[in-house]
Amino acid sequence: MSVFEDISQSLQKGRAKLVVQYVTQAIGEGHPAQEILDKGLIEGMNIIGVKFKNNEVYVPEVMIAARAMNAGTEILKPLLASSGAKSVGRVCLGTVKGDMHDIGKNLVKIMMEGKGIEVIDLGTDVSPQKFLETAVNEHCGVVACSALLTTTMGVMGEVVETFKGAGQRQNIKIMIGGAPVTQQFCDEIGADSYTPDAASASEVAVNFLTN
Ligand code: B1M
């Protein structure tokens, strides 16, 4: 069994200490952090997602797996985010109202900080009004919204409308992402960018902030 399978299986069992052990081993073997994240941690979480959908595991097991995922991500954090970069601008980031999923959002934060972006993390369950107030008061050039539920992704459209209503649509770029979000949805609601993963989100944010 490869070290990636070890990571994935330990994560699925919610064995945080083993996840940390195998992630550390993978780093020691010279695997790049992004590969460990994608082939080990995210792969394990995707399998949990399928089991969750099929009622083979339930919320408590998923929460324990999420905790193990966070433990593994913590080890990778310094490797994913190269430190010392000069600030290129400010992003206000959050998971939209009604949605508590924060693992993907936290990865977006790590990758953006790694590119020298100052991230104001509003956490989960963030209302359109809160995004607006923070972005304006904290002089953010970009607002980044994450959603994991088909029932909450519509809030991203409300974010766009709230910024329009406040006359802030021209000044601030709105980026969206999360598993159910698509480019087509982005076009429909009139957001500025959809990106499928945290790494590409950080690249687009740098472009918006520097151009
Ligand atoms: Co939830 N959940 N969950 N859950 N959960 C999903 C999303 C689901 C697909 C599972 C399933 O049925 N297969 C399903 C949604 C179905 C749907 O809407 N179509 C679901 C459901 C139904 C629910 C509840 C309603 C279950 C219930 O209570 N009956 C409930 C809702 C609670 C709420 O939010 N109000 C719920 C609860 C939970 C837990 C609390 C148990 C836990 C969350 C823990 C936490 O986040 N702290 C949880 C988890 C862990 C999942 C799954 C298994 C994994 C999500 C995850 O973290 N993936 C998920 C199944 C799945 O996605 N396969 C599922 C790993 C993460 C790295 O990926 O967040 O997609 P992701 O981020 C990616 C990209 O999407 C992207 O970057 C990352 C990769 O680099 N990205 C962005 C994310 N945000 C971005 C923003 C950007 C750009 C890219 O720009 C701004």
Coordinates of N, CA, C and O in Angstrom, one line a residue, residues 1-13 15-44 47 72 75-76:
M1 N 0.9 -1.2 0.0 CA 0.0 0.0 0.0 C 0.9 1.3 0.0 O 1.9 1.3 0.7
S2 N 0.5 2.2 -0.9 CA 1.3 3.5 -0.9 C 1.0 4.3 0.3 O 0.0 4.2 1.0
V3 N 1.9 5.3 0.5 CA 1.7 6.2 1.7 C 0.5 7.0 1.5 O -0.2 7.4 2.4
F4 N 0.1 7.3 0.2 CA -1.1 8.1 -0.1 C -2.4 7.2 0.4 O -3.3 7.8 0.9
E5 N -2.3 5.9 0.1 CA -3.5 5.1 0.5 C -3.5 5.0 2.0 O -4.6 5.0 2.6
D6 N -2.3 5.0 2.7 CA -2.3 5.0 4.1 C -3.0 6.2 4.7 O -3.7 6.1 5.7
I7 N -2.6 7.3 4.1 CA -3.2 8.6 4.5 C -4.7 8.6 4.3 O -5.5 8.9 5.3
S8 N -5.1 8.2 3.1 CA -6.6 8.2 2.8 C -7.3 7.3 3.7 O -8.4 7.6 4.2
Q9 N -6.8 6.1 4.0 CA -7.5 5.1 4.8 C -7.6 5.6 6.3 O -8.6 5.4 6.9
S10 N -6.5 6.1 6.8 CA -6.5 6.6 8.2 C -7.5 7.7 8.3 O -8.2 7.9 9.3
L11 N -7.5 8.6 7.3 CA -8.5 9.7 7.3 C -9.9 9.2 7.4 O -10.7 9.7 8.2
Q12 N -10.2 8.2 6.5 CA -11.5 7.7 6.5 C -12.0 7.1 7.8 O -13.1 7.1 8.2
K13 N -11.0 6.6 8.5 CA -11.3 6.0 9.9 C -11.2 7.1 10.9 O -11.5 6.8 12.1
R15 N -8.6 8.6 12.1 CA -7.4 8.4 13.0 C -6.4 9.5 12.8 O -5.5 9.4 12.0
A16 N -6.7 10.7 13.4 CA -5.9 11.9 13.2 C -4.4 11.7 13.5 O -3.6 12.1 12.7
K17 N -4.1 10.9 14.5 CA -2.6 10.7 14.8 C -1.9 10.0 13.7 O -0.8 10.3 13.3
L18 N -2.6 8.9 13.2 CA -2.1 8.2 12.1 C -1.9 9.0 10.8 O -0.9 8.9 10.1
V19 N -2.9 9.9 10.6 CA -2.9 10.8 9.4 C -1.6 11.6 9.5 O -0.8 11.8 8.6
V20 N -1.4 12.2 10.7 CA -0.2 13.1 10.9 C 1.1 12.3 10.7 O 2.0 12.7 10.0
Q21 N 1.1 11.0 11.2 CA 2.3 10.2 11.0 C 2.5 9.9 9.6 O 3.7 10.0 9.1
Y22 N 1.5 9.5 8.8 CA 1.7 9.2 7.4 C 2.0 10.4 6.5 O 2.8 10.4 5.6
V23 N 1.4 11.6 6.9 CA 1.7 12.8 6.1 C 3.2 13.2 6.4 O 3.9 13.5 5.4
T24 N 3.6 13.0 7.6 CA 5.0 13.3 7.9 C 5.9 12.4 7.2 O 7.0 12.8 6.6
Q25 N 5.5 11.1 7.1 CA 6.3 10.1 6.4 C 6.4 10.5 4.9 O 7.5 10.4 4.3
A26 N 5.2 10.9 4.3 CA 5.2 11.3 2.9 C 6.1 12.4 2.6 O 6.8 12.5 1.6
I27 N 6.1 13.4 3.5 CA 7.0 14.6 3.3 C 8.5 14.1 3.4 O 9.3 14.5 2.5
G28 N 8.8 13.2 4.3 CA 10.1 12.7 4.5 C 10.6 11.9 3.2 O 11.8 11.9 2.9
E29 N 9.6 11.3 2.5 CA 9.9 10.5 1.3 C 10.1 11.4 0.1 O 10.4 11.0 -1.0
G30 N 9.8 12.7 0.3 CA 10.1 13.7 -0.7 C 8.9 14.0 -1.6 O 9.1 14.7 -2.7
H31 N 7.7 13.6 -1.2 CA 6.5 13.9 -2.1 C 6.1 15.3 -1.9 O 6.1 15.8 -0.8
P32 N 5.8 16.0 -3.0 CA 5.4 17.4 -2.9 C 4.1 17.6 -2.1 O 3.2 16.7 -2.1
A33 N 4.0 18.7 -1.3 CA 2.8 18.9 -0.4 C 1.5 18.8 -1.2 O 0.5 18.2 -0.7
Q34 N 1.5 19.4 -2.4 CA 0.2 19.4 -3.2 C -0.2 18.0 -3.5 O -1.4 17.7 -3.5
E35 N 0.8 17.1 -3.8 CA 0.5 15.7 -4.2 C -0.1 15.0 -2.9 O -1.0 14.2 -3.0
I36 N 0.5 15.3 -1.8 CA 0.1 14.6 -0.5 C -1.4 15.1 -0.2 O -2.2 14.2 0.1
L37 N -1.6 16.3 -0.5 CA -3.0 16.9 -0.2 C -4.0 16.2 -1.2 O -5.0 15.7 -0.8
D38 N -3.7 16.2 -2.5 CA -4.6 15.7 -3.5 C -4.8 14.2 -3.4 O -5.9 13.7 -3.4
K39 N -3.7 13.4 -3.4 CA -3.8 12.0 -3.5 C -4.0 11.3 -2.2 O -4.5 10.1 -2.2
G40 N -3.8 12.0 -1.1 CA -4.0 11.4 0.2 C -5.2 12.0 0.9 O -6.2 11.3 1.0
L41 N -5.1 13.2 1.3 CA -6.2 13.8 2.2 C -7.5 14.0 1.4 O -8.5 13.6 1.8
I42 N -7.4 14.7 0.2 CA -8.6 15.0 -0.5 C -9.2 13.7 -1.0 O -10.5 13.6 -1.0
E43 N -8.4 12.8 -1.5 CA -8.9 11.5 -2.0 C -9.7 10.8 -0.9 O -10.8 10.3 -1.1
G44 N -9.1 10.8 0.3 CA -9.8 10.2 1.5 C -11.1 10.8 1.8 O -12.2 10.2 2.0
I47 N -13.8 9.9 -0.7 CA -14.4 8.6 -0.5 C -15.4 8.7 0.6 O -16.5 8.1 0.5
G72 N -4.0 16.7 9.3 CA -3.0 16.5 8.2 C -2.7 17.8 7.5 O -1.5 18.1 7.1
I75 N 0.0 20.1 9.1 CA 1.4 19.7 8.8 C 1.8 20.2 7.5 O 3.0 20.6 7.3
L76 N 0.9 20.2 6.5 CA 1.3 20.6 5.2 C 1.3 22.2 5.0 O 2.0 22.7 4.1

